[in-house]
PDB file of C-alpha atoms in Angstrom:
ATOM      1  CA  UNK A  24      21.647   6.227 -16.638  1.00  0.00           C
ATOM      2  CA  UNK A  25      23.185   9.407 -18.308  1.00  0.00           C
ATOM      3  CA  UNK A  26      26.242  10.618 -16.456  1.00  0.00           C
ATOM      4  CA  UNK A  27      25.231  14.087 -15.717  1.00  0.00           C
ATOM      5  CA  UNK A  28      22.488  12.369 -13.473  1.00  0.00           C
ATOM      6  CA  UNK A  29      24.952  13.167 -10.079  1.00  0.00           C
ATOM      7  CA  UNK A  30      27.122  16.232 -10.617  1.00  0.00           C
ATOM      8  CA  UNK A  31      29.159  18.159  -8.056  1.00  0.00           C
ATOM      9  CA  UNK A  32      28.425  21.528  -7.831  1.00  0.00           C
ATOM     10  CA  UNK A  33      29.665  24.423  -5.186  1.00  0.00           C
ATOM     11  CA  UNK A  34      27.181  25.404  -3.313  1.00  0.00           C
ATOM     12  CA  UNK A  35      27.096  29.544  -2.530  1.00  0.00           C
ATOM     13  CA  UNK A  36      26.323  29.834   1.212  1.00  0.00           C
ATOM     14  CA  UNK A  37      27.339  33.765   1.388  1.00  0.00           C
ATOM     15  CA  UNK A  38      23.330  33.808   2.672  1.00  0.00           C
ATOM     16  CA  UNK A  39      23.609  31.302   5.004  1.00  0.00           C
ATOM     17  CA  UNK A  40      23.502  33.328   8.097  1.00  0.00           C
ATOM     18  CA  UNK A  41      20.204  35.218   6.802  1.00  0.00           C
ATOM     19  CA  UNK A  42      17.404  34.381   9.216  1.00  0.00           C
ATOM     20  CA  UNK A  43      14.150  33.432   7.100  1.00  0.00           C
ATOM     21  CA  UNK A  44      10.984  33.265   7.788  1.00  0.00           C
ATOM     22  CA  UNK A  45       8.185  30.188   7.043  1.00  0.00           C
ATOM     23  CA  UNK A  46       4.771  31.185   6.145  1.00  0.00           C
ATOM     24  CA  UNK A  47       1.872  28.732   5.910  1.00  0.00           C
ATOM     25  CA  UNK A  48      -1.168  30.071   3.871  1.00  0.00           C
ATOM     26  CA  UNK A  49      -4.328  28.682   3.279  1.00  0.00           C
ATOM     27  CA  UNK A  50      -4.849  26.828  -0.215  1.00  0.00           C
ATOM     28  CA  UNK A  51      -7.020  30.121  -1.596  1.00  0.00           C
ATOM     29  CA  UNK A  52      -4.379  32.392  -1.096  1.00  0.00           C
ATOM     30  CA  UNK A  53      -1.488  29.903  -2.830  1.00  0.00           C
ATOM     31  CA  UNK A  54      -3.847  29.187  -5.719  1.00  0.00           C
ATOM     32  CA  UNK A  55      -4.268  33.106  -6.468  1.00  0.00           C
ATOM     33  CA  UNK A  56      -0.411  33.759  -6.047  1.00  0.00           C
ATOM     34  CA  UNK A  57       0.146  31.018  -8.590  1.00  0.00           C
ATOM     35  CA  UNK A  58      -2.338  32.753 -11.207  1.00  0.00           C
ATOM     36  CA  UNK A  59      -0.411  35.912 -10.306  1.00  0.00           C
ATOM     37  CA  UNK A  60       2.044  37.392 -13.039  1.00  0.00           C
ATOM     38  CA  UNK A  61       5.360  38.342 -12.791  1.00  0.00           C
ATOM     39  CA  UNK A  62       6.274  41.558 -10.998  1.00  0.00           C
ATOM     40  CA  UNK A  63       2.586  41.687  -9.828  1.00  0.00           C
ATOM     41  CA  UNK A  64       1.953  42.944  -5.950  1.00  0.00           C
ATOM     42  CA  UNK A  65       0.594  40.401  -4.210  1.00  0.00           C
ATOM     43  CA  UNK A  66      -0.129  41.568  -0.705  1.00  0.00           C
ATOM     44  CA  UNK A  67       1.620  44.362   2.022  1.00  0.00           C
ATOM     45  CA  UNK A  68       3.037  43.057   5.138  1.00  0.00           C
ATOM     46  CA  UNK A  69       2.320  44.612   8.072  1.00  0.00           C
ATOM     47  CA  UNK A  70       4.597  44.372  11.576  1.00  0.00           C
ATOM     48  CA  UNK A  71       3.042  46.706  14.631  1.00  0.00           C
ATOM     49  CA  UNK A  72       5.376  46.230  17.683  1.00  0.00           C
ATOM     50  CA  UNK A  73       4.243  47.926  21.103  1.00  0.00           C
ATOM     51  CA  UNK A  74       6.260  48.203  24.031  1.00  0.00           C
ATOM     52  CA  UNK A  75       5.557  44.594  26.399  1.00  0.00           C
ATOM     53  CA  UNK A  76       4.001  43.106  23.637  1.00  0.00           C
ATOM     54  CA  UNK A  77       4.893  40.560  20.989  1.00  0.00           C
ATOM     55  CA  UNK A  78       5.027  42.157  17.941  1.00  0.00           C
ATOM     56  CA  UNK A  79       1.427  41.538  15.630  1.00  0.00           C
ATOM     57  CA  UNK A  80       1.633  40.627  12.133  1.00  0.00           C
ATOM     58  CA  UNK A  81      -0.710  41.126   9.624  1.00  0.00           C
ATOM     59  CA  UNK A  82      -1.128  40.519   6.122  1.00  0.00           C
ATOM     60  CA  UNK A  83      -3.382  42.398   3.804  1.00  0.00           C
ATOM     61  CA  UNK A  84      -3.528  40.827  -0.481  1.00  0.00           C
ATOM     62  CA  UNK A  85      -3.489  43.557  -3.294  1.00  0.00           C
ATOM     63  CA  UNK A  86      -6.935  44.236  -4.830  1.00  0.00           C
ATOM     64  CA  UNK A  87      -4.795  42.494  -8.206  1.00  0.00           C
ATOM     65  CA  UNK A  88      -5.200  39.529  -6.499  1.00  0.00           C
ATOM     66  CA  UNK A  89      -8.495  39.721  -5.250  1.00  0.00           C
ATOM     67  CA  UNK A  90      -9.615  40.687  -8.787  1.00  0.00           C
ATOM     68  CA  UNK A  91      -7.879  37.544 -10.190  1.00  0.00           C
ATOM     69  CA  UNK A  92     -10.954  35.276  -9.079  1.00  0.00           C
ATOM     70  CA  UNK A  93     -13.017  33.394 -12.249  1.00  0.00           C
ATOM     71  CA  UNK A  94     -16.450  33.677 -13.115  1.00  0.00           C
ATOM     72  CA  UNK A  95     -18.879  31.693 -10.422  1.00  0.00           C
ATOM     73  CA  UNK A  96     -15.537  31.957  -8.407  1.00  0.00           C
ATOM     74  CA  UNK A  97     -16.005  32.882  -4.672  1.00  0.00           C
ATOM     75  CA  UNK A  98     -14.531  36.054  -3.369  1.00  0.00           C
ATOM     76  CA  UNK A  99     -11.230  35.695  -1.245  1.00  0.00           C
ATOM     77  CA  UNK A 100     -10.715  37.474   2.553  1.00  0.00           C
ATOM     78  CA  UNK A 101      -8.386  40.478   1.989  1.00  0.00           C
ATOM     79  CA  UNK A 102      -7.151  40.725   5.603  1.00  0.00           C
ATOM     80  CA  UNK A 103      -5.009  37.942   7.476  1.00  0.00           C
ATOM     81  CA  UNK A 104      -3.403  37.500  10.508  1.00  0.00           C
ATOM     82  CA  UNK A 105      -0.348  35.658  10.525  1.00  0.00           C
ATOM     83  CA  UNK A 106       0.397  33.884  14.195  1.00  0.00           C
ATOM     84  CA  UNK A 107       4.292  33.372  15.140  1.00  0.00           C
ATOM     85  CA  UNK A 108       6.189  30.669  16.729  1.00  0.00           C
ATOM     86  CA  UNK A 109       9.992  30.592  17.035  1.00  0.00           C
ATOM     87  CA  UNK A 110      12.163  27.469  15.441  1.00  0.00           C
ATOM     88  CA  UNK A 111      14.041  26.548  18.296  1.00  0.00           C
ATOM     89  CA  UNK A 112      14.330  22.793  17.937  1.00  0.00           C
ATOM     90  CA  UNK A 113      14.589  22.369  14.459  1.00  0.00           C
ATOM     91  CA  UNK A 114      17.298  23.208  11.907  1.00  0.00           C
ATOM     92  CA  UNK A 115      15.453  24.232   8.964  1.00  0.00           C
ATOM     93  CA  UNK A 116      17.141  25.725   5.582  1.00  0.00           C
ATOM     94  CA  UNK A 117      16.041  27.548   2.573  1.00  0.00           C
ATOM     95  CA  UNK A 118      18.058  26.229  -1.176  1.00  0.00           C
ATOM     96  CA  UNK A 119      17.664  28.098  -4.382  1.00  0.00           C
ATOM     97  CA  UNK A 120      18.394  25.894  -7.521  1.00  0.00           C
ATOM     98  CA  UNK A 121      19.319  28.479 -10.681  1.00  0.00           C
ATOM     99  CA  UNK A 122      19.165  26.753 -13.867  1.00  0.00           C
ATOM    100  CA  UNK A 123      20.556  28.848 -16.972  1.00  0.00           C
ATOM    101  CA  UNK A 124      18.579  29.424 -19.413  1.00  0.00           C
ATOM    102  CA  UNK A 125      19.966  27.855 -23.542  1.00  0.00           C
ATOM    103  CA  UNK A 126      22.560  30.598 -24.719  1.00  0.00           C
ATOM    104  CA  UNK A 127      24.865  30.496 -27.348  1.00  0.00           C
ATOM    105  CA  UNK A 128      27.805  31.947 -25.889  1.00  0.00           C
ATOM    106  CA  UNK A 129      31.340  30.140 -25.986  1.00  0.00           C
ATOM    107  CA  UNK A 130      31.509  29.476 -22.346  1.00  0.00           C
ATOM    108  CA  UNK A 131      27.702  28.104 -20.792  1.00  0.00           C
ATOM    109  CA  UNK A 132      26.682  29.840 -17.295  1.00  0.00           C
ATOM    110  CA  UNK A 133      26.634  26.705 -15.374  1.00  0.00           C
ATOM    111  CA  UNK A 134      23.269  25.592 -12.848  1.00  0.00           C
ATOM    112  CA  UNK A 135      23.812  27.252  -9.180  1.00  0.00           C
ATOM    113  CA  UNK A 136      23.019  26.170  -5.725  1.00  0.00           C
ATOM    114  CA  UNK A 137      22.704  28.678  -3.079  1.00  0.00           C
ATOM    115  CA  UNK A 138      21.470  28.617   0.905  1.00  0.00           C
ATOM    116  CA  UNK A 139      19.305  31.310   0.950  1.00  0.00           C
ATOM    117  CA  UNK A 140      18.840  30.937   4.695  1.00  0.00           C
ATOM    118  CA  UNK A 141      17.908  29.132   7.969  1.00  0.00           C
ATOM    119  CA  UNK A 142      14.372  29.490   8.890  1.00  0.00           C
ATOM    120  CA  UNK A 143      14.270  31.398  12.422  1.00  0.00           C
ATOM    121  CA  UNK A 144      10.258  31.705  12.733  1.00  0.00           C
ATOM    122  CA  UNK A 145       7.189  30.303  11.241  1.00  0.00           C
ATOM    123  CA  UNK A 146       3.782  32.125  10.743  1.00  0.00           C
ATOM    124  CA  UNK A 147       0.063  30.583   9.891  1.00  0.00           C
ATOM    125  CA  UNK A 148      -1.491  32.899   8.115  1.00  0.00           C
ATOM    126  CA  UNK A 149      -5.570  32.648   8.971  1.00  0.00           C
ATOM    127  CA  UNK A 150      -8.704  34.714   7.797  1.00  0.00           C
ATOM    128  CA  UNK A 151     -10.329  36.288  10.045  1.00  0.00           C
ATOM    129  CA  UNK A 152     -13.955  35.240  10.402  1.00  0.00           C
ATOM    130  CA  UNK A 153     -15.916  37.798   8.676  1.00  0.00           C
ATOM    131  CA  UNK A 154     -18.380  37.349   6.521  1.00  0.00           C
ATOM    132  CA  UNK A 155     -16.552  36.611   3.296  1.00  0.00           C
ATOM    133  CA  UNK A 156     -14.719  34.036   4.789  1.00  0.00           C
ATOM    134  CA  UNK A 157     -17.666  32.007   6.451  1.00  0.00           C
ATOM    135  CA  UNK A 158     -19.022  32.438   2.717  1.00  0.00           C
ATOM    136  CA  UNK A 159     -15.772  30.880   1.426  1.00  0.00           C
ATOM    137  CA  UNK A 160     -16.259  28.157   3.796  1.00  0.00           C
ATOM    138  CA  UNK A 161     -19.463  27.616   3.204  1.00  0.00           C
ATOM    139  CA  UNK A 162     -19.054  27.067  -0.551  1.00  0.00           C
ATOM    140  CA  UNK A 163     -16.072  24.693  -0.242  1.00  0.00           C
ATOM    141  CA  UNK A 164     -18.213  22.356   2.042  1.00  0.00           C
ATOM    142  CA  UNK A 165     -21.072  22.647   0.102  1.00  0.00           C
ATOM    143  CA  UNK A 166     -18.702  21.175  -2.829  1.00  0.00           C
ATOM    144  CA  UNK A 167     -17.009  18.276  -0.487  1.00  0.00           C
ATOM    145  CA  UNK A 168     -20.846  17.093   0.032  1.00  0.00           C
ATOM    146  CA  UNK A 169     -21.508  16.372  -3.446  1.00  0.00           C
ATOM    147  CA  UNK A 170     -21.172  13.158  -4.700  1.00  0.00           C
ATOM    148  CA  UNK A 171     -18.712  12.295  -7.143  1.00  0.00           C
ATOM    149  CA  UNK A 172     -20.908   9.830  -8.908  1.00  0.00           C
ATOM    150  CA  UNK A 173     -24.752  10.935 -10.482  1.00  0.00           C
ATOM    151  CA  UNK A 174     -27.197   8.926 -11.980  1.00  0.00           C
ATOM    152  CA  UNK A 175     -27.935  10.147 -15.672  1.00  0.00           C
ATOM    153  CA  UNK A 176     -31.313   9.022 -17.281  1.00  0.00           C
ATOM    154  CA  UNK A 177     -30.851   7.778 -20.783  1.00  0.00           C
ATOM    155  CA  UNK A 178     -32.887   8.691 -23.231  1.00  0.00           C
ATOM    156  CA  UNK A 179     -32.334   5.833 -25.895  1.00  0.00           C
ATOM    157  CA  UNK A 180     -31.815   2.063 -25.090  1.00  0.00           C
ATOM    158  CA  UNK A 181     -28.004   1.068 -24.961  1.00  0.00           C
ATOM    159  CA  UNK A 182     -27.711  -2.059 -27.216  1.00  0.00           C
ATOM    160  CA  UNK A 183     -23.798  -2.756 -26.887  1.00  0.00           C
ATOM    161  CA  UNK A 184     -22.766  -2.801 -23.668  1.00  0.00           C
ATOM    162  CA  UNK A 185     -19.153  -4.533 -22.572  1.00  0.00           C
ATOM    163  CA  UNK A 186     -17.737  -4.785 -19.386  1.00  0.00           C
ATOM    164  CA  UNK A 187     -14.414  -3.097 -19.314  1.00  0.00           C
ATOM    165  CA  UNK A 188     -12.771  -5.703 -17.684  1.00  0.00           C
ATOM    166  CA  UNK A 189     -13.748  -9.364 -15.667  1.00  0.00           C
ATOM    167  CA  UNK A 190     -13.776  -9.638 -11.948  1.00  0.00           C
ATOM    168  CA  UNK A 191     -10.462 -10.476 -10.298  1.00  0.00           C
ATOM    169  CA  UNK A 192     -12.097 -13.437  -8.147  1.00  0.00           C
ATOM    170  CA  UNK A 193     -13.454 -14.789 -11.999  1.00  0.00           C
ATOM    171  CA  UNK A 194     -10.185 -15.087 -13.613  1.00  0.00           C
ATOM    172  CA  UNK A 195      -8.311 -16.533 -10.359  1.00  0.00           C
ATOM    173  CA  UNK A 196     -11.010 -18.974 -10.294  1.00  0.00           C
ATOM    174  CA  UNK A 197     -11.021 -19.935 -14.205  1.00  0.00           C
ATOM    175  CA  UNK A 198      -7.308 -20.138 -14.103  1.00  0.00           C
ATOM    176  CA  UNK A 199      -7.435 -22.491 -11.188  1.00  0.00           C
ATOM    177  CA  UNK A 200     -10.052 -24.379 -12.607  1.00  0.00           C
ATOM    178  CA  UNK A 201      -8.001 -25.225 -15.906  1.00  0.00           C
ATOM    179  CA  UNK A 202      -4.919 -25.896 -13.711  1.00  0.00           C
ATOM    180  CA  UNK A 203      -6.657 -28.460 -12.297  1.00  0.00           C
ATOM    181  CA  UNK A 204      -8.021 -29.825 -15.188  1.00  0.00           C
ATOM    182  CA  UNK A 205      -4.806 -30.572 -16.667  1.00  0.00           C
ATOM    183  CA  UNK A 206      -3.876 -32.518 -13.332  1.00  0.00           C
ATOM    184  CA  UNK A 207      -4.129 -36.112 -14.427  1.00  0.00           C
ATOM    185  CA  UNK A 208      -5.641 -38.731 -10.668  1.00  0.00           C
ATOM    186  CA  UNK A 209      -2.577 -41.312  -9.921  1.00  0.00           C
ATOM    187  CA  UNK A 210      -3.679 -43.891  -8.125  1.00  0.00           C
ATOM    188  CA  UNK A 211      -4.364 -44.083  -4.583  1.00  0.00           C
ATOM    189  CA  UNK A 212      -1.017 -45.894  -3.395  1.00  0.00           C
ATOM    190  CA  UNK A 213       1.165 -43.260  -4.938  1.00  0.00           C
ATOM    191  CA  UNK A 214      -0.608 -40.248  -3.453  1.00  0.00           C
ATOM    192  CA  UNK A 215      -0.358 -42.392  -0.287  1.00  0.00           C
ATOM    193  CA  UNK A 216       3.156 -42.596  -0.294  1.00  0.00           C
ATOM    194  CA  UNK A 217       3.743 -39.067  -1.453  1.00  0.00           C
ATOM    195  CA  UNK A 218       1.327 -38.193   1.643  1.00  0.00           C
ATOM    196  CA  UNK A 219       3.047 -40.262   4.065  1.00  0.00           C
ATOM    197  CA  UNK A 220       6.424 -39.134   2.710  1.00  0.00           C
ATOM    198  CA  UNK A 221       5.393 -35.406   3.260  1.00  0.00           C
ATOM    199  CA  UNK A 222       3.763 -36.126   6.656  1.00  0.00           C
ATOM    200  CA  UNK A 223       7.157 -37.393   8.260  1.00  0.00           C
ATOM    201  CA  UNK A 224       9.067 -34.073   7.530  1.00  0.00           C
ATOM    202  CA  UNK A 225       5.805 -31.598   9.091  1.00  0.00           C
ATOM    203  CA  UNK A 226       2.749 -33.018  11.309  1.00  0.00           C
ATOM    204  CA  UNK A 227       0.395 -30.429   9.578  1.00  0.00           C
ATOM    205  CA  UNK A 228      -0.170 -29.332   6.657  1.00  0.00           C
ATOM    206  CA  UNK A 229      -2.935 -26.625   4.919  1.00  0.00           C
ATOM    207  CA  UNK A 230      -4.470 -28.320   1.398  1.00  0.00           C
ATOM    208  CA  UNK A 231      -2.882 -25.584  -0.379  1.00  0.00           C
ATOM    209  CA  UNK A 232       0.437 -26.944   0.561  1.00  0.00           C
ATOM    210  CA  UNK A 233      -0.468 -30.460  -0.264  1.00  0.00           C
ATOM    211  CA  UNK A 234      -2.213 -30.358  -3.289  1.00  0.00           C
ATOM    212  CA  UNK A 235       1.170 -28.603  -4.329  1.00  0.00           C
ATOM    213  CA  UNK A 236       2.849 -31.740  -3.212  1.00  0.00           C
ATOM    214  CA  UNK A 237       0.916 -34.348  -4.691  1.00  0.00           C
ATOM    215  CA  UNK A 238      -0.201 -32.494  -7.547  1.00  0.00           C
ATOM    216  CA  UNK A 239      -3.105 -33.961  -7.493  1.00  0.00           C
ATOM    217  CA  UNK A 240      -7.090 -32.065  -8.018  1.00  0.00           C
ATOM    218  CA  UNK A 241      -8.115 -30.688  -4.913  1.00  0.00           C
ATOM    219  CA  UNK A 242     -11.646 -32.990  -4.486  1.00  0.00           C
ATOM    220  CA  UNK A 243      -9.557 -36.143  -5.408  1.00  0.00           C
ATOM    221  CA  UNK A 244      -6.944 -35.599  -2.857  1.00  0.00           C
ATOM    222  CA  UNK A 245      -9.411 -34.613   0.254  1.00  0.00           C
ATOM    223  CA  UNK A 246     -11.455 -38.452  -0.626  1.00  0.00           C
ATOM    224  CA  UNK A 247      -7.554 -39.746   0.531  1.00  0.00           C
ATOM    225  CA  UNK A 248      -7.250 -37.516   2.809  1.00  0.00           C
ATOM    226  CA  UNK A 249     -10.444 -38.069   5.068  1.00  0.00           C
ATOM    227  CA  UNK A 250      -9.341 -41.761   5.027  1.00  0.00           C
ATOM    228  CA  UNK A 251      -5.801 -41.602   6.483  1.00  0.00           C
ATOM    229  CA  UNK A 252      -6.143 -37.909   8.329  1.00  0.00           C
ATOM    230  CA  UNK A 253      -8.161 -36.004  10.940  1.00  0.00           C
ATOM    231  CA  UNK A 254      -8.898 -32.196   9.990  1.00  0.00           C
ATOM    232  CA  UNK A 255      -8.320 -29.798  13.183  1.00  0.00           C
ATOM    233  CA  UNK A 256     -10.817 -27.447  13.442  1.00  0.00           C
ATOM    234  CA  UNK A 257      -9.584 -25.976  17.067  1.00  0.00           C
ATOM    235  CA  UNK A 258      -6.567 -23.654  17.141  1.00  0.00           C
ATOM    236  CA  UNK A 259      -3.596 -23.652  17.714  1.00  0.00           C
ATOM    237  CA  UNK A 260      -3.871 -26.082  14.294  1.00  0.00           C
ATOM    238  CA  UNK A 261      -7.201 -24.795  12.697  1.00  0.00           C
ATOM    239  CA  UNK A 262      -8.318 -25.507   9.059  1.00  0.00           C
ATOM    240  CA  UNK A 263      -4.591 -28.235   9.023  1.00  0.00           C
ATOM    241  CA  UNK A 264      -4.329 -31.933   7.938  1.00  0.00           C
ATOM    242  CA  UNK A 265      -2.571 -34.672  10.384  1.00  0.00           C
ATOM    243  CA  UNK A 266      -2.227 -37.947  10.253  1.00  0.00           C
ATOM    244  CA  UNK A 267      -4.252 -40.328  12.582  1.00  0.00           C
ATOM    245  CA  UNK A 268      -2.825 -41.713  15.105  1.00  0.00           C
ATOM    246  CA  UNK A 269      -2.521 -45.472  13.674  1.00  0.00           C
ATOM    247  CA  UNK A 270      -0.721 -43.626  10.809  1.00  0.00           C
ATOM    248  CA  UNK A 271       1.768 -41.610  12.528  1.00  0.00           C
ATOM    249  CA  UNK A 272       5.509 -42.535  12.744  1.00  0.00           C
ATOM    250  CA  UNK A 273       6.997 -39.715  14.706  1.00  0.00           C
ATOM    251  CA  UNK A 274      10.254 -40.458  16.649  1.00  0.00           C
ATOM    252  CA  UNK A 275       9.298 -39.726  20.178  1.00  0.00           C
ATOM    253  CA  UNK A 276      10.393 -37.045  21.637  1.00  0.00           C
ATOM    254  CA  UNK A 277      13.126 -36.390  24.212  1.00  0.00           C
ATOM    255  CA  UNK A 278      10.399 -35.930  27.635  1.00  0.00           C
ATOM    256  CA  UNK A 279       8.779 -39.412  26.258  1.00  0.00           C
ATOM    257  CA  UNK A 280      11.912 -41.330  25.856  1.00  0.00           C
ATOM    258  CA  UNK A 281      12.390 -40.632  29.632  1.00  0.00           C
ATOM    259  CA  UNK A 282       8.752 -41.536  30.860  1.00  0.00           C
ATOM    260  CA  UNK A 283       9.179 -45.038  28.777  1.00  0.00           C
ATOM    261  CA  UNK A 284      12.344 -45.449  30.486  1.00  0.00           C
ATOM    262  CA  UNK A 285      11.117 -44.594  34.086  1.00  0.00           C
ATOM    263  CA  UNK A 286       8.261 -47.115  33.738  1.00  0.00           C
ATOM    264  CA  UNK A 287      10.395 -49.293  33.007  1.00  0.00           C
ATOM    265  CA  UNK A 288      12.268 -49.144  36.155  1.00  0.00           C
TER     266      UNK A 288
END
């Protein structure tokens, strides 16, 4: 990490009390400003206030921009409406970031931060529905509904085709098969003990869990298993090995040590 990666800088808040406004515009309108060049008109904004009214704000794009559309492009609404809702329970701010462009003077213009302002209103700017809109529309669903795959008739026959890459369930399921390959049987008596040995810490176990204990292949170790265990197949233990009861050693617990001793009274 270079050490210019967290820098303090002084941050210029002479704009800080400048109320600012946030304006949502559909995706058409922020695509054509982007395309739009420097010191290019963009659109007129329009404020008509009338006495015991809220004021109505309207937004009307330059013909620039409306002329900026590509061939087999769809033509853009030219009038908007922008609806207004006061920030009252948010405290929103607007940050500039200047960087300096490379100079060779003696002393570098360093970057700048400023607060341009806190946002006191924002506006959703929407078409009205004329017809050039509902053509818009039309055209962008018209595009959603294709498919993004096609079937494309060949015209020769393909004689080297290679998948790009195996299935995910193949390789896990090679990779476990050579794993257990390499797992050499010990005899019964050992796995026995191991079994046992493992059975007097936990009264169930999952074969996952105890073929990583014994080490032992998977179909080897359930032949012991069925001998010396029951498999649960009702919950709250489902799909886990126990011992059988002629097997288990468990210390009994505290309730049981008290019914022994009450019988015995």
């Amino acid at each position: 990490m270079s050490k210019d990666t967290h820098i303090d800088r002084d941050l210029d808040l002479s704009n800080a009390n400048r109320g600012v406004w946030l304006v949502k515009v559909p995706k058409y309108v922020a695509n054509r400003w982007e395309k739009a060049p420097n010191e290019m008109e963009v659109g007129k904004l329009k404020i008509t206030k009338q006495q015991g009214q809220k004021p109505q704000v309207s937004l009307t794009l330059s013909p620039a921009i409306l002329n900026l559309n590509e061939p087999g492009e769809e033509s853009i609404p030219k009038d908007h409406r922008l609806d207004v809702s006061t920030v009252t329970q948010q405290t929103l701010g607007v940050f500039s970031h200047v960087i300096p462009e490379k100079s060779d003077s003696v002393v570098p213009e360093t970057e700048k931060l400023h607060m341009e302002g806190k946002i006191v209103q924002k506006l959703e700017c929407r078409p009205y529905a004329d017809t050039c809109y509902m053509k818009l529309k039309l055209e962008s669903i018209r595009k959603a509904s294709l498919p993004t795959r096609k079937v494309k008739q060949l015209d020769r026959v393909v004689h080297s085709y290679k998948p790009v890459s195996d299935h995910k369930n193949n390789i896990e399921y090679m990779e476990r098969k050579k794993a257990e390959g390499k797992k050499a049987r010990d005899d019964k008596d050992s796995v026995l003990e191991m079994l046992f040995s493992a059975f007097e810490k936990h009264q169930y176990y999952n074969i996952k869990d105890l073929v990583k204990i014994t080490r032992q292949p998977i179909t080897y170790l359930k032949e012991i298993l069925k001998e010396v265990c029951n498999y649960n197949l009702k919950n709250p233990h489902k799909n886990m090995w126990e011992l059988k009861p002629e097997y288990r050693h468990y210390k009994p617990t505290e309730t049981e040590t008290k019914k022994e001793d009450s019988d015995d009274d």
